[in-house]
């Protein structure tokens, strides 16, 4: 469910409200997918 913003006018006295509704009915885990490795950072010499 998504409601887009109306066209805005700088001279109008109005309030713009945007809504977004997300619903989740649960997750099904895929055990064949492994957890990604954490990114590493090497500080440059200098």
mmCIF file with all atom_site columns, C-alpha atoms in Angstrom:
data_model
loop_
_atom_site.group_PDB
_atom_site.id
_atom_site.type_symbol
_atom_site.label_atom_id
_atom_site.label_alt_id
_atom_site.label_comp_id
_atom_site.label_asym_id
_atom_site.label_entity_id
_atom_site.label_seq_id
_atom_site.pdbx_PDB_ins_code
_atom_site.Cartn_x
_atom_site.Cartn_y
_atom_site.Cartn_z
_atom_site.occupancy
_atom_site.B_iso_or_equiv
_atom_site.pdbx_formal_charge
_atom_site.auth_seq_id
_atom_site.auth_comp_id
_atom_site.auth_asym_id
_atom_site.auth_atom_id
_atom_site.pdbx_PDB_model_num
ATOM 1  C CA . UNK A 1 1  ? 0.000  0.000   0.000  1.00 0.00 ? 1  UNK A CA 1
ATOM 2  C CA . UNK A 1 2  ? 1.615  3.238   -1.132 1.00 0.00 ? 2  UNK A CA 1
ATOM 3  C CA . UNK A 1 3  ? 0.269  6.760   -1.467 1.00 0.00 ? 3  UNK A CA 1
ATOM 4  C CA . UNK A 1 4  ? 2.289  9.155   -3.560 1.00 0.00 ? 4  UNK A CA 1
ATOM 5  C CA . UNK A 1 5  ? 2.695  12.781  -2.560 1.00 0.00 ? 5  UNK A CA 1
ATOM 6  C CA . UNK A 1 6  ? 0.479  15.330  -4.258 1.00 0.00 ? 6  UNK A CA 1
ATOM 7  C CA . UNK A 1 7  ? 2.076  18.024  -6.364 1.00 0.00 ? 7  UNK A CA 1
ATOM 8  C CA . UNK A 1 8  ? 3.682  20.567  -4.036 1.00 0.00 ? 8  UNK A CA 1
ATOM 9  C CA . UNK A 1 9  ? 3.297  24.324  -4.359 1.00 0.00 ? 9  UNK A CA 1
ATOM 10 C CA . UNK A 1 10 ? 5.584  26.670  -2.401 1.00 0.00 ? 10 UNK A CA 1
ATOM 11 C CA . UNK A 1 11 ? 2.893  29.350  -2.156 1.00 0.00 ? 11 UNK A CA 1
ATOM 12 C CA . UNK A 1 12 ? 0.191  26.976  -0.876 1.00 0.00 ? 12 UNK A CA 1
ATOM 13 C CA . UNK A 1 13 ? -0.596 26.514  2.800  1.00 0.00 ? 13 UNK A CA 1
ATOM 14 C CA . UNK A 1 14 ? -0.753 22.714  2.879  1.00 0.00 ? 14 UNK A CA 1
ATOM 15 C CA . UNK A 1 15 ? 0.773  19.664  4.525  1.00 0.00 ? 15 UNK A CA 1
ATOM 16 C CA . UNK A 1 16 ? 2.104  16.733  2.496  1.00 0.00 ? 16 UNK A CA 1
ATOM 17 C CA . UNK A 1 17 ? 1.895  13.275  4.033  1.00 0.00 ? 17 UNK A CA 1
ATOM 18 C CA . UNK A 1 18 ? 3.403  10.182  2.450  1.00 0.00 ? 18 UNK A CA 1
ATOM 19 C CA . UNK A 1 19 ? 2.577  6.718   3.747  1.00 0.00 ? 19 UNK A CA 1
ATOM 20 C CA . UNK A 1 20 ? 4.081  3.316   3.103  1.00 0.00 ? 20 UNK A CA 1
ATOM 21 C CA . UNK A 1 21 ? 2.696  0.118   4.621  1.00 0.00 ? 21 UNK A CA 1
ATOM 22 C CA . UNK A 1 22 ? 4.718  -3.111  4.627  1.00 0.00 ? 22 UNK A CA 1
ATOM 23 C CA . UNK A 1 23 ? 3.364  -6.446  5.781  1.00 0.00 ? 23 UNK A CA 1
ATOM 24 C CA . UNK A 1 24 ? 5.270  -9.701  6.221  1.00 0.00 ? 24 UNK A CA 1
ATOM 25 C CA . UNK A 1 25 ? 3.634  -13.091 6.652  1.00 0.00 ? 25 UNK A CA 1
ATOM 26 C CA . UNK A 1 26 ? 6.846  -14.802 7.723  1.00 0.00 ? 26 UNK A CA 1
ATOM 27 C CA . UNK A 1 27 ? 10.141 -16.030 6.368  1.00 0.00 ? 27 UNK A CA 1
ATOM 28 C CA . UNK A 1 28 ? 11.221 -19.348 4.940  1.00 0.00 ? 28 UNK A CA 1
ATOM 29 C CA . UNK A 1 29 ? 14.935 -19.902 5.427  1.00 0.00 ? 29 UNK A CA 1
ATOM 30 C CA . UNK A 1 30 ? 17.056 -21.260 2.586  1.00 0.00 ? 30 UNK A CA 1
ATOM 31 C CA . UNK A 1 31 ? 19.714 -23.365 4.312  1.00 0.00 ? 31 UNK A CA 1
ATOM 32 C CA . UNK A 1 32 ? 21.711 -23.656 1.055  1.00 0.00 ? 32 UNK A CA 1
ATOM 33 C CA . UNK A 1 33 ? 22.632 -19.952 1.281  1.00 0.00 ? 33 UNK A CA 1
ATOM 34 C CA . UNK A 1 34 ? 25.565 -19.209 3.591  1.00 0.00 ? 34 UNK A CA 1
ATOM 35 C CA . UNK A 1 35 ? 26.073 -16.054 5.623  1.00 0.00 ? 35 UNK A CA 1
ATOM 36 C CA . UNK A 1 36 ? 28.235 -13.458 3.827  1.00 0.00 ? 36 UNK A CA 1
ATOM 37 C CA . UNK A 1 37 ? 31.671 -12.646 5.223  1.00 0.00 ? 37 UNK A CA 1
ATOM 38 C CA . UNK A 1 38 ? 32.211 -9.321  6.951  1.00 0.00 ? 38 UNK A CA 1
ATOM 39 C CA . UNK A 1 39 ? 34.024 -6.747  4.809  1.00 0.00 ? 39 UNK A CA 1
ATOM 40 C CA . UNK A 1 40 ? 37.564 -5.951  5.915  1.00 0.00 ? 40 UNK A CA 1
ATOM 41 C CA . UNK A 1 41 ? 39.417 -2.651  5.856  1.00 0.00 ? 41 UNK A CA 1
ATOM 42 C CA . UNK A 1 42 ? 43.158 -2.152  5.551  1.00 0.00 ? 42 UNK A CA 1
ATOM 43 C CA . UNK A 1 43 ? 44.294 1.301   6.628  1.00 0.00 ? 43 UNK A CA 1
ATOM 44 C CA . UNK A 1 44 ? 46.498 2.874   3.954  1.00 0.00 ? 44 UNK A CA 1
ATOM 45 C CA . UNK A 1 45 ? 50.100 3.667   4.850  1.00 0.00 ? 45 UNK A CA 1
ATOM 46 C CA . UNK A 1 46 ? 50.923 7.293   5.091  1.00 0.00 ? 46 UNK A CA 1
#
